[in-house]
Coordinates of N, CA, C and O in Angstrom, one line a residue:
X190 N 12.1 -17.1 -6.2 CA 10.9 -16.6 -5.6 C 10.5 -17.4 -4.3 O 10.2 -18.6 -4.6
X191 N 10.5 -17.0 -3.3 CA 9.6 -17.1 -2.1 C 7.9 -17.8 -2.6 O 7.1 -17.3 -3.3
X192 N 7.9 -19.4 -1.8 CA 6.4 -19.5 -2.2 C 5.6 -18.9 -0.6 O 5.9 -19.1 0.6
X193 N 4.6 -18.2 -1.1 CA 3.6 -17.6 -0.6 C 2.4 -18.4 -0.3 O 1.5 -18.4 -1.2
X194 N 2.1 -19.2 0.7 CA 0.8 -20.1 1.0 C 0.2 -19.5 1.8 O 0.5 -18.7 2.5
X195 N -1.1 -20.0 1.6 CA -2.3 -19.8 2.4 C -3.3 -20.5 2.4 O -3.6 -21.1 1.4
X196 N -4.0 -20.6 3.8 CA -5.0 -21.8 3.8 C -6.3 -21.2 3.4 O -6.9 -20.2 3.6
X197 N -6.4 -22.5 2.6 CA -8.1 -22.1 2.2 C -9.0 -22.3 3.1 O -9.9 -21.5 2.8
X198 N -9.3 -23.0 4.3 CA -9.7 -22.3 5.5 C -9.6 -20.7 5.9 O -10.6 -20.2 6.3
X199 N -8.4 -20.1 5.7 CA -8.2 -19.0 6.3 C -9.0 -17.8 5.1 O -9.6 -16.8 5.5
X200 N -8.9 -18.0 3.9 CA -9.5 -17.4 2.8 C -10.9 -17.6 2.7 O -11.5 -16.6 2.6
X201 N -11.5 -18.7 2.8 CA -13.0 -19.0 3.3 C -13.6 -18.2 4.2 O -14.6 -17.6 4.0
X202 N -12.8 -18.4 5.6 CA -13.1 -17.7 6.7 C -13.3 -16.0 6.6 O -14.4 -15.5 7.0
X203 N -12.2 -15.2 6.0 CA -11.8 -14.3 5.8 C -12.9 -13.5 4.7 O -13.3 -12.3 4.7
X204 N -13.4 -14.4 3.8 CA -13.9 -14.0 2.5 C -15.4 -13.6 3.3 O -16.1 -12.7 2.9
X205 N -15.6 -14.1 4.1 CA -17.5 -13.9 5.1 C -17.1 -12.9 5.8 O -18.1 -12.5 6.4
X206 N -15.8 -12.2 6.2 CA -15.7 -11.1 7.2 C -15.3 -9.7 6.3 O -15.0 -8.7 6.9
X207 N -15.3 -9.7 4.9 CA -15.2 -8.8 4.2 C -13.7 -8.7 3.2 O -12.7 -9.4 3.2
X208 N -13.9 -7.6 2.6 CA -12.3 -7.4 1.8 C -11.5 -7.4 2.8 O -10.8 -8.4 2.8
X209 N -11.3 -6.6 3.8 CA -9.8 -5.9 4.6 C -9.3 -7.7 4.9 O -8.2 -8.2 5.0
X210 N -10.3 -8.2 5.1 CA -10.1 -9.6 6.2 C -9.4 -10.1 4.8 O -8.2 -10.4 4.9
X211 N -9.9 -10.3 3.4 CA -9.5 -11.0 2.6 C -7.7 -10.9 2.6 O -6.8 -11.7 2.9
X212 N -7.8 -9.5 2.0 CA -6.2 -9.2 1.8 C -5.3 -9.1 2.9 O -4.1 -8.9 3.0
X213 N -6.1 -9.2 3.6 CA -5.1 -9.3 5.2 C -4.3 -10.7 5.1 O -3.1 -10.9 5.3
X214 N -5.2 -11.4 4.9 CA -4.9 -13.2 4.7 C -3.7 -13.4 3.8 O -2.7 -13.9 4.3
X215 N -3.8 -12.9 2.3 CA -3.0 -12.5 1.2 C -1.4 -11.9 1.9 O -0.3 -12.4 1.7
X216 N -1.7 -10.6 3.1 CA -0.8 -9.7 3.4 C 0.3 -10.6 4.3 O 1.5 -11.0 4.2
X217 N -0.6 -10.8 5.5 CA -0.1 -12.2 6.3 C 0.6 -13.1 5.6 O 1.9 -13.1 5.7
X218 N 0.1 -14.0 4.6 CA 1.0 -14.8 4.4 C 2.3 -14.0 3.1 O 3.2 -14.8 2.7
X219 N 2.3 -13.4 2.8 CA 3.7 -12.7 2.0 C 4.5 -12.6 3.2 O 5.6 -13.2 3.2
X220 N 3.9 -11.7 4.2 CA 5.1 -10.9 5.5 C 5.3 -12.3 6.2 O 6.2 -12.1 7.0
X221 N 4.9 -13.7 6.2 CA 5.4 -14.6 6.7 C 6.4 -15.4 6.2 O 7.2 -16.1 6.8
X222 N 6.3 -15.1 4.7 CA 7.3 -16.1 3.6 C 8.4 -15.3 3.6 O 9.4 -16.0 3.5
X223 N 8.6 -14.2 3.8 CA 9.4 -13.5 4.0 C 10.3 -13.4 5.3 O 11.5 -13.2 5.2
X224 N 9.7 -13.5 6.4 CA 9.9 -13.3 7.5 C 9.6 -12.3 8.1 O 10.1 -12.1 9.3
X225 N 9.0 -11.7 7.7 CA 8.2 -10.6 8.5 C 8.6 -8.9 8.4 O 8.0 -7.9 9.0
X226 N 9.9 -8.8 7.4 CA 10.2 -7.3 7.2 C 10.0 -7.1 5.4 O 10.0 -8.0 4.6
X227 N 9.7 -5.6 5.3 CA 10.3 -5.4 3.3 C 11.3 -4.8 3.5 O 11.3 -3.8 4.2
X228 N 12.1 -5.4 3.0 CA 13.4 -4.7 3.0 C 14.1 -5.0 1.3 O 13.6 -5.9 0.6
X229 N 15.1 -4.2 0.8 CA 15.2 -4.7 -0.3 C 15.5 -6.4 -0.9 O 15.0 -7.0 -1.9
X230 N 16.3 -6.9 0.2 CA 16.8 -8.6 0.0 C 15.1 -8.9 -0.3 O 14.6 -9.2 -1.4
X231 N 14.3 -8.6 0.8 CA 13.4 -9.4 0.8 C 12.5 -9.4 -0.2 O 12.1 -10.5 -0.6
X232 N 12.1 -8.4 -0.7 CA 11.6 -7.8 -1.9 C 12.2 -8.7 -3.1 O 11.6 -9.0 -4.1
X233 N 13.2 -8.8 -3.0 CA 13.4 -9.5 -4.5 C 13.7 -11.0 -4.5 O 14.5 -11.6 -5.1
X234 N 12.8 -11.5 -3.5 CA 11.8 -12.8 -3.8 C 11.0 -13.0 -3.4 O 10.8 -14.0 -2.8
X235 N 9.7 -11.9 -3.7 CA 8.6 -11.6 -4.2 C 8.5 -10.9 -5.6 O 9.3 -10.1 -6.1
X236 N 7.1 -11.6 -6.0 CA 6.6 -10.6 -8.0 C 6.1 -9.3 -7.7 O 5.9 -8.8 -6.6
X237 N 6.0 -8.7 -8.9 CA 5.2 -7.4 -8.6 C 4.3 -7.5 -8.0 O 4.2 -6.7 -7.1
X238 N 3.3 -8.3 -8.1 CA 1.8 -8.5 -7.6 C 1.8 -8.5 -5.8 O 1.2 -7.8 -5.0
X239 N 2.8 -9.4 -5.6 CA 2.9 -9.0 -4.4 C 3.6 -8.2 -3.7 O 3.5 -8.0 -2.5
X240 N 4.6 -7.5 -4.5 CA 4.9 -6.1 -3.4 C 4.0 -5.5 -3.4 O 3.7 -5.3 -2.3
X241 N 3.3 -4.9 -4.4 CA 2.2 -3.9 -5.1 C 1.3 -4.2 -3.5 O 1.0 -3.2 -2.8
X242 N 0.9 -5.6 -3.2 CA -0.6 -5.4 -2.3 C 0.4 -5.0 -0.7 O -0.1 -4.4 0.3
X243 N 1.3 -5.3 -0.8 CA 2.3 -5.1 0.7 C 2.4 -3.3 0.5 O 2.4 -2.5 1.4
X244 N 2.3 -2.9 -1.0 CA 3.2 -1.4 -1.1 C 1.5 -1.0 -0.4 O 1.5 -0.7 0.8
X245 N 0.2 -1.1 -1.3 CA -0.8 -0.7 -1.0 C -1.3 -0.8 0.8 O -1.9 0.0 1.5
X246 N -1.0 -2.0 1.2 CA -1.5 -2.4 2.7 C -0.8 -1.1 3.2 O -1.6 -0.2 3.7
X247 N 0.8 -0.8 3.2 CA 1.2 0.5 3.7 C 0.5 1.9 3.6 O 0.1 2.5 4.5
X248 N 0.5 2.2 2.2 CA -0.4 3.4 2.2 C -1.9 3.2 2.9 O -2.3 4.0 3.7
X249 N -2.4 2.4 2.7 CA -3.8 2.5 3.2 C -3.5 2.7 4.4 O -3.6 3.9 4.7
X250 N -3.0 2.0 5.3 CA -2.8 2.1 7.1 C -2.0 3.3 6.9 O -2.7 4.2 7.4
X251 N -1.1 3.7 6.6 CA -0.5 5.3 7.3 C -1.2 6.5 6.4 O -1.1 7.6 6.8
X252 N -2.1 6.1 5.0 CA -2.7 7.1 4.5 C -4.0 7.6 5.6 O -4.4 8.7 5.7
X253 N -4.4 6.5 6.1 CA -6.0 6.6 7.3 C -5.7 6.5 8.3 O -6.5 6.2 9.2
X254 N -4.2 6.9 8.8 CA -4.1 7.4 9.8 C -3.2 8.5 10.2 O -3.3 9.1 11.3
X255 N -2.6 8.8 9.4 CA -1.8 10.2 9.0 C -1.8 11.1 8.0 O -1.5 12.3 7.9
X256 N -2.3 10.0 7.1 CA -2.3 11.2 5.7 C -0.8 10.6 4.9 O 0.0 9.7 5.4
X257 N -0.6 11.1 3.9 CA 0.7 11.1 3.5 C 1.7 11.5 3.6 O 2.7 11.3 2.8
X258 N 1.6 12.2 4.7 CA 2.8 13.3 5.4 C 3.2 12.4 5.8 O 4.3 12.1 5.2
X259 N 3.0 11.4 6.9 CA 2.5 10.7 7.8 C 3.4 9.4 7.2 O 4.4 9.0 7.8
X260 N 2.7 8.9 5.6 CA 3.5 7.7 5.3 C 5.0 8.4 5.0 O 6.0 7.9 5.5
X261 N 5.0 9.8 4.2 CA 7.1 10.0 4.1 C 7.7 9.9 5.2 O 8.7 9.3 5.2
X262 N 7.2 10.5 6.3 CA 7.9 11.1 7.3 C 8.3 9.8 8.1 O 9.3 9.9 8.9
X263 N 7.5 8.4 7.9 CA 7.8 7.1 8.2 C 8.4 6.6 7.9 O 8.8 5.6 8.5
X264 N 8.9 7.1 6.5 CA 9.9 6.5 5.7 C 9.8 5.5 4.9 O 10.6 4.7 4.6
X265 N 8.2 5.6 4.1 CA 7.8 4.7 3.0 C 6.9 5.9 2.1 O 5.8 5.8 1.7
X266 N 7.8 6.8 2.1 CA 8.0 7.6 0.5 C 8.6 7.2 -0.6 O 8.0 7.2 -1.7
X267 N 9.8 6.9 -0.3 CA 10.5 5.7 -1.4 C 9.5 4.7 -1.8 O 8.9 4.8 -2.9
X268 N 9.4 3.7 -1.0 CA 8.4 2.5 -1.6 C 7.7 2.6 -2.4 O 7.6 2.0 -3.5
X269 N 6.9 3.7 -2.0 CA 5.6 3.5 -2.8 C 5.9 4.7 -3.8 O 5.3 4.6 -4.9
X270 N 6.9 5.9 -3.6 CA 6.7 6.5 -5.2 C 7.4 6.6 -5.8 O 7.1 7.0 -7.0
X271 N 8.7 6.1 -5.4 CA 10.1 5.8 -6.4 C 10.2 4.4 -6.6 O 11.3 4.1 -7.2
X272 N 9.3 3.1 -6.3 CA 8.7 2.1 -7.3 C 7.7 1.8 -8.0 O 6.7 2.5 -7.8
X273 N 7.9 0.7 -9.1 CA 6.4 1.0 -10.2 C 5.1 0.9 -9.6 O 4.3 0.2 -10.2
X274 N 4.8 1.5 -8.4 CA 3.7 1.0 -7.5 C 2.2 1.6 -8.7 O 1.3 0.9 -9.1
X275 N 2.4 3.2 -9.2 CA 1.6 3.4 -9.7 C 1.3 3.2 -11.3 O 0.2 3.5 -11.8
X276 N 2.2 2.8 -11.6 CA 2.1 1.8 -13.0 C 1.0 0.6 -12.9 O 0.0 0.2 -13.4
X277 N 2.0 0.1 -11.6 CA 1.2 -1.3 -11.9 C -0.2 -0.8 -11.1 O -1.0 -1.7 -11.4
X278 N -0.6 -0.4 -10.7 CA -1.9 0.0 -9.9 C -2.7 0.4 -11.3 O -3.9 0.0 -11.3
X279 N -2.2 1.0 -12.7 CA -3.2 1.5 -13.6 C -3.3 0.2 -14.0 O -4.5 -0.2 -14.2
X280 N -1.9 -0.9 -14.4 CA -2.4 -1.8 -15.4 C -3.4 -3.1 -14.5 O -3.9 -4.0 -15.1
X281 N -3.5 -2.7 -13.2 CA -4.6 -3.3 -12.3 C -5.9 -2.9 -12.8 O -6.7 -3.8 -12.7
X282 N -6.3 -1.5 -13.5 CA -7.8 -1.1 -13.8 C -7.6 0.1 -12.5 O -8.6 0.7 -12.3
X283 N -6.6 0.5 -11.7 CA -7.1 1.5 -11.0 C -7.0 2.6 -11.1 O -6.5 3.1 -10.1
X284 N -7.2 3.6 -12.3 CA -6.6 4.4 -12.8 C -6.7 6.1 -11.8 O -5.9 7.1 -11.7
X285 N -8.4 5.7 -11.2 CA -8.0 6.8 -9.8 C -7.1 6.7 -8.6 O -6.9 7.6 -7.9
X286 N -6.6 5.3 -8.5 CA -5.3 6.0 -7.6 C -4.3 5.7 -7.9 O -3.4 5.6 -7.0
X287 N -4.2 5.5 -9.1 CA -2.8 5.4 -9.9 C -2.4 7.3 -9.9 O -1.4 8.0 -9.5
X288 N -3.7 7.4 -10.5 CA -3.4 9.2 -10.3 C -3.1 10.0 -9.2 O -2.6 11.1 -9.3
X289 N -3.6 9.4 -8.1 CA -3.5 10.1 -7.0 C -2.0 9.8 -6.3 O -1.4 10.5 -5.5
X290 N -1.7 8.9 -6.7 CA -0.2 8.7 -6.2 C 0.9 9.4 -7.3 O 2.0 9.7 -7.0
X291 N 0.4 9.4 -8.3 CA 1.8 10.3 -9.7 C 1.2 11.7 -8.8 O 2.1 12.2 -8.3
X292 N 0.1 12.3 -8.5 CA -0.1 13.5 -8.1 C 0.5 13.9 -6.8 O 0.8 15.1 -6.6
X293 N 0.5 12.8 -5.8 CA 1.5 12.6 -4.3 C 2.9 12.5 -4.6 O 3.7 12.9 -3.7
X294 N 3.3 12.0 -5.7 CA 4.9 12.0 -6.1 C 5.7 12.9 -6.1 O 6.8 13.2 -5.6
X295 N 4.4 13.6 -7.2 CA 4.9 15.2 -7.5 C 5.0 15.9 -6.1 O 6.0 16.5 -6.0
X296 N 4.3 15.8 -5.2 CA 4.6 16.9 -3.6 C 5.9 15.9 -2.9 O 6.9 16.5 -2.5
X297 N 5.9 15.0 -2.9 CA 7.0 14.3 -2.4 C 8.2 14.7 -2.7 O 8.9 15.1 -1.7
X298 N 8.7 14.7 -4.1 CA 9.6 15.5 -4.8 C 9.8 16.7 -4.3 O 11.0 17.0 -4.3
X299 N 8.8 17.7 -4.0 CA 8.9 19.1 -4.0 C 9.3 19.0 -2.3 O 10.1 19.8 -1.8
X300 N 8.7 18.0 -1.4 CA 9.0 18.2 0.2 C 9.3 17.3 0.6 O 8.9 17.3 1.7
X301 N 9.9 16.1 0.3 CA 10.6 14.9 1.1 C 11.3 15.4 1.7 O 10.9 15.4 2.9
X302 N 12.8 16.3 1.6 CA 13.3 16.9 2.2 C 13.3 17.3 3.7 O 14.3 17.4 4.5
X303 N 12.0 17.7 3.9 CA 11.6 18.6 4.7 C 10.7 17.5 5.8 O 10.8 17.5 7.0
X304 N 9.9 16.8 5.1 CA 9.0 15.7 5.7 C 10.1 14.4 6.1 O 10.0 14.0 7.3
X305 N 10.8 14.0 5.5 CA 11.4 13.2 6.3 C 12.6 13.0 7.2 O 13.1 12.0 7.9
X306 N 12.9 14.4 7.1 CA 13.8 14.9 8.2 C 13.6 14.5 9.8 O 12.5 14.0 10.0
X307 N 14.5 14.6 10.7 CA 14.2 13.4 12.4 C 13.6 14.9 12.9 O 14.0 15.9 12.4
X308 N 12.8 15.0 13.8 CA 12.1 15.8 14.6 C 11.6 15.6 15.4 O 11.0 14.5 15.4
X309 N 11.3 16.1 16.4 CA 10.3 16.1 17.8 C 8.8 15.9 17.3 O 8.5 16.3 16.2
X310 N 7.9 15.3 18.0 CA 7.1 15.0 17.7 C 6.0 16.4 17.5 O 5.0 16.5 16.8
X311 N 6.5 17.2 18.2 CA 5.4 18.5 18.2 C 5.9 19.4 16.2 O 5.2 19.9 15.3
X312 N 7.2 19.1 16.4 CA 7.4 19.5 14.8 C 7.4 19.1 13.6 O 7.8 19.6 12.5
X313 N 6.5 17.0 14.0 CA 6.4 16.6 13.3 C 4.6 17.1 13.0 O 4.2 17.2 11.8
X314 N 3.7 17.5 14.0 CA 2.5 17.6 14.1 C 2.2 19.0 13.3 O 1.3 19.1 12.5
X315 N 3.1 20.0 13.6 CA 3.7 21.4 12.8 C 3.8 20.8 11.0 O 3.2 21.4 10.1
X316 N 4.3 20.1 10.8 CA 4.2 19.7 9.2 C 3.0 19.6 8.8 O 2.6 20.1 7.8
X317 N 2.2 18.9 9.8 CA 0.8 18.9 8.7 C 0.4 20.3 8.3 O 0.1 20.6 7.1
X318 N 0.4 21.1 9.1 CA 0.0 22.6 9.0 C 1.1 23.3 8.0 O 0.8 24.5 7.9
X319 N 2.1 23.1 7.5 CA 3.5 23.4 6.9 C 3.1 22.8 5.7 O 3.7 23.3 4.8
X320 N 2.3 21.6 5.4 CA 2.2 20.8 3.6 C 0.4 20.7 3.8 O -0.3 19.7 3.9
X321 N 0.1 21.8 3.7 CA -1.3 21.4 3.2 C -2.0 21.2 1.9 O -3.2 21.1 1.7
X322 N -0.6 21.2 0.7 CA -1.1 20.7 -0.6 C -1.4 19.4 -0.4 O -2.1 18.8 -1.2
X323 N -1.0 18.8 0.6 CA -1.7 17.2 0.7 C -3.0 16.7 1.4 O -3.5 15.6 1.5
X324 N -3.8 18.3 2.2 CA -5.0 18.1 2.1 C -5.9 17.0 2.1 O -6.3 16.3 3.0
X325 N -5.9 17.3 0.2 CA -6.9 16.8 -0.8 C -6.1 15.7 -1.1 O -7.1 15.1 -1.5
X326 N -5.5 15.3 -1.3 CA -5.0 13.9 -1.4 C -5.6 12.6 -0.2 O -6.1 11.5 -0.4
X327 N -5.4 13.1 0.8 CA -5.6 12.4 1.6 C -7.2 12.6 2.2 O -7.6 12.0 3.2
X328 N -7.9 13.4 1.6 CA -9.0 13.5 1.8 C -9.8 12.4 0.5 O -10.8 11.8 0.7
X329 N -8.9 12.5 -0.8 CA -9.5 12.0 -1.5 C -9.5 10.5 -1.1 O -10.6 9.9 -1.1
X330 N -8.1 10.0 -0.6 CA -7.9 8.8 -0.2 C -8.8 8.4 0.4 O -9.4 7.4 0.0
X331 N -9.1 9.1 1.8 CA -9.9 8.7 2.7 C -11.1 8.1 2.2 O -11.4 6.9 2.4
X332 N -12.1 9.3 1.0 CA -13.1 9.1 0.8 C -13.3 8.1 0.1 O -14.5 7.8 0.2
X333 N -12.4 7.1 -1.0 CA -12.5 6.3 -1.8 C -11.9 5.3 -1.1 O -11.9 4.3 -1.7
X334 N -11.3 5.3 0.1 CA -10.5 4.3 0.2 C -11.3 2.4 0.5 O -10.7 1.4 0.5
X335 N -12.7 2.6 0.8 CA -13.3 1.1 0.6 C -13.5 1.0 -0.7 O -13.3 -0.2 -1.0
X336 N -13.7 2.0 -2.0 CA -13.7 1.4 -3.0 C -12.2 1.0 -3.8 O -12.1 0.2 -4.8
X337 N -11.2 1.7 -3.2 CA -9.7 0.8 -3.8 C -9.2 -0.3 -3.4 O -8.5 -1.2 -4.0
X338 N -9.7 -0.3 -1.9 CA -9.7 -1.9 -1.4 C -10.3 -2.9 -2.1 O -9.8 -4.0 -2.3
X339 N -12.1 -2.5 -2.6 CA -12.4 -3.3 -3.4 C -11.9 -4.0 -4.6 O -12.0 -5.2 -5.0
X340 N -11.3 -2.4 -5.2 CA -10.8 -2.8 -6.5 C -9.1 -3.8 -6.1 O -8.3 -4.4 -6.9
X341 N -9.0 -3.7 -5.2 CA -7.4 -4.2 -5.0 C -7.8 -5.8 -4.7 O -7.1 -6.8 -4.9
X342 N -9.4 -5.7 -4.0 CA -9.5 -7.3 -3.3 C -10.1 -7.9 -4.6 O -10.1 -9.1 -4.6
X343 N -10.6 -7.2 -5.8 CA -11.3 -7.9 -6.4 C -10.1 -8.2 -7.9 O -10.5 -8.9 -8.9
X344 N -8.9 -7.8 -8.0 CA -8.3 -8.1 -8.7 C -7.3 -9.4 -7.8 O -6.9 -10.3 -8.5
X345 N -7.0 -9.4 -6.4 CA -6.5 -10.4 -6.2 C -6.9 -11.9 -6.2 O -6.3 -12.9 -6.4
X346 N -8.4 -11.5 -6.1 CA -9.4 -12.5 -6.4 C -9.4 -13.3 -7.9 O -9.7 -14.5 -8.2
X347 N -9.0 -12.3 -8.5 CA -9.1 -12.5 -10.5 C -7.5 -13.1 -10.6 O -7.2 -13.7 -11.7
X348 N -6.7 -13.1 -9.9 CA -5.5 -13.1 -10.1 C -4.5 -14.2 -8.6 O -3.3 -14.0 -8.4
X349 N -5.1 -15.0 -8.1 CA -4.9 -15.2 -6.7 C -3.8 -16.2 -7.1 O -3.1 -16.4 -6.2
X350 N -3.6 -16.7 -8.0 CA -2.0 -17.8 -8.4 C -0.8 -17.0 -8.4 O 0.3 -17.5 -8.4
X351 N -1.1 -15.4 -8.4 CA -0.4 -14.5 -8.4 C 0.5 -14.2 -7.1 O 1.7 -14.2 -7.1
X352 N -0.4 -14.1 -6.2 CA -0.3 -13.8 -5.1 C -0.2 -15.0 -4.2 O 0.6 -14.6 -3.3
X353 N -0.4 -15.9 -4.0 CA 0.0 -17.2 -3.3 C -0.7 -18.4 -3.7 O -1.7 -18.3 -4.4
X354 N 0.1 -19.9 -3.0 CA -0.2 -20.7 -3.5 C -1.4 -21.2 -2.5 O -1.3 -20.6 -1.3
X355 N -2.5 -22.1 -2.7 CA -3.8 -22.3 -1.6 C -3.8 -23.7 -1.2 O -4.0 -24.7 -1.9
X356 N -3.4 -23.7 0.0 CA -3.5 -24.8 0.8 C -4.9 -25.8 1.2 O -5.9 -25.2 1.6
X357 N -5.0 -26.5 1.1 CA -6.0 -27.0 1.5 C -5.6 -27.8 2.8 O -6.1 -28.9 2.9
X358 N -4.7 -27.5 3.9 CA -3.8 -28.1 5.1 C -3.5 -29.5 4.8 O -2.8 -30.1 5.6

């Protein structure tokens, strides 16, 4: 396993500018221990805990800003629904978006095909209008999504030996 550090300056700092700042700190230092990509090698020296907050940092940024069409068509449909992302998200306590992602799986399955296929950008913009069972997913996301950050920052908080070791420089 990859050790994962971070300064407790930088978590101090971060902890007065809100959750996103917190787990950004957490996210930063994984994608540094690593070197800066997920790729399979890299992934398997990191724990669940921290792929899980790297799988989530992905969906949150391409769920709030495309939707889920958005994260397959990027090419992190695999990541997040063909690993235990939504397992371990329940045994976190997050059992509404554990659901919402087994419920995103299921459309994945039925349209990866189609959504992650190479296309011009105008016929990628055409998909949203072509999968609007994903809507409501990404509306739900949107609407909850400061309270899953909470629940995501406040279990890394409960759990932070998990996620990296704390420097004191």
């Amino acid at each position: 396993m990859k050790e994962v550090i971070v300064k407790d300056s930088d978590l101090r700092r971060a902890a007065g500018e809100g959750m996103d700042a917190f787990l950004k700190v957490f996210h930063d230092g994984i994608m540094d221990a690593i070197g800066g990509e997920v790729t399979a090698e890299t992934m398997r020296e990191l724990n669940t805990e921290q792929i899980t907050l790297l799988a989530y940092h992905i969906l949150r940024d391409e769920v709030m800003d495309g939707g889920f069409v958005q994260l397959i068509h990027n090419g992190y449909g695999g990541f997040i629904f063909l690993n235990p992302f939504a397992k371990v998200l329940r045994i976190w306590g997050m059992r509404d978006l554990s659901r919402l992602i087994y419920d995103a799986h299921t459309l994945y399955n039925a349209h990866k095909a189609d959504i992650e296929r190479e296309c011009t950008d105008e016929e990628f913009m055409a998909m949203f209008e072509a999968h609007p069972e994903f809507d409501d997913m990404d509306d739900n996301f949107v609407e909850n999504e400061e309270r899953y950050t909470a629940e995501v920052a406040r279990y890394v908080d409960e759990h932070i030996e998990q996620f990296a070791t704390i420097s004191n420089e």
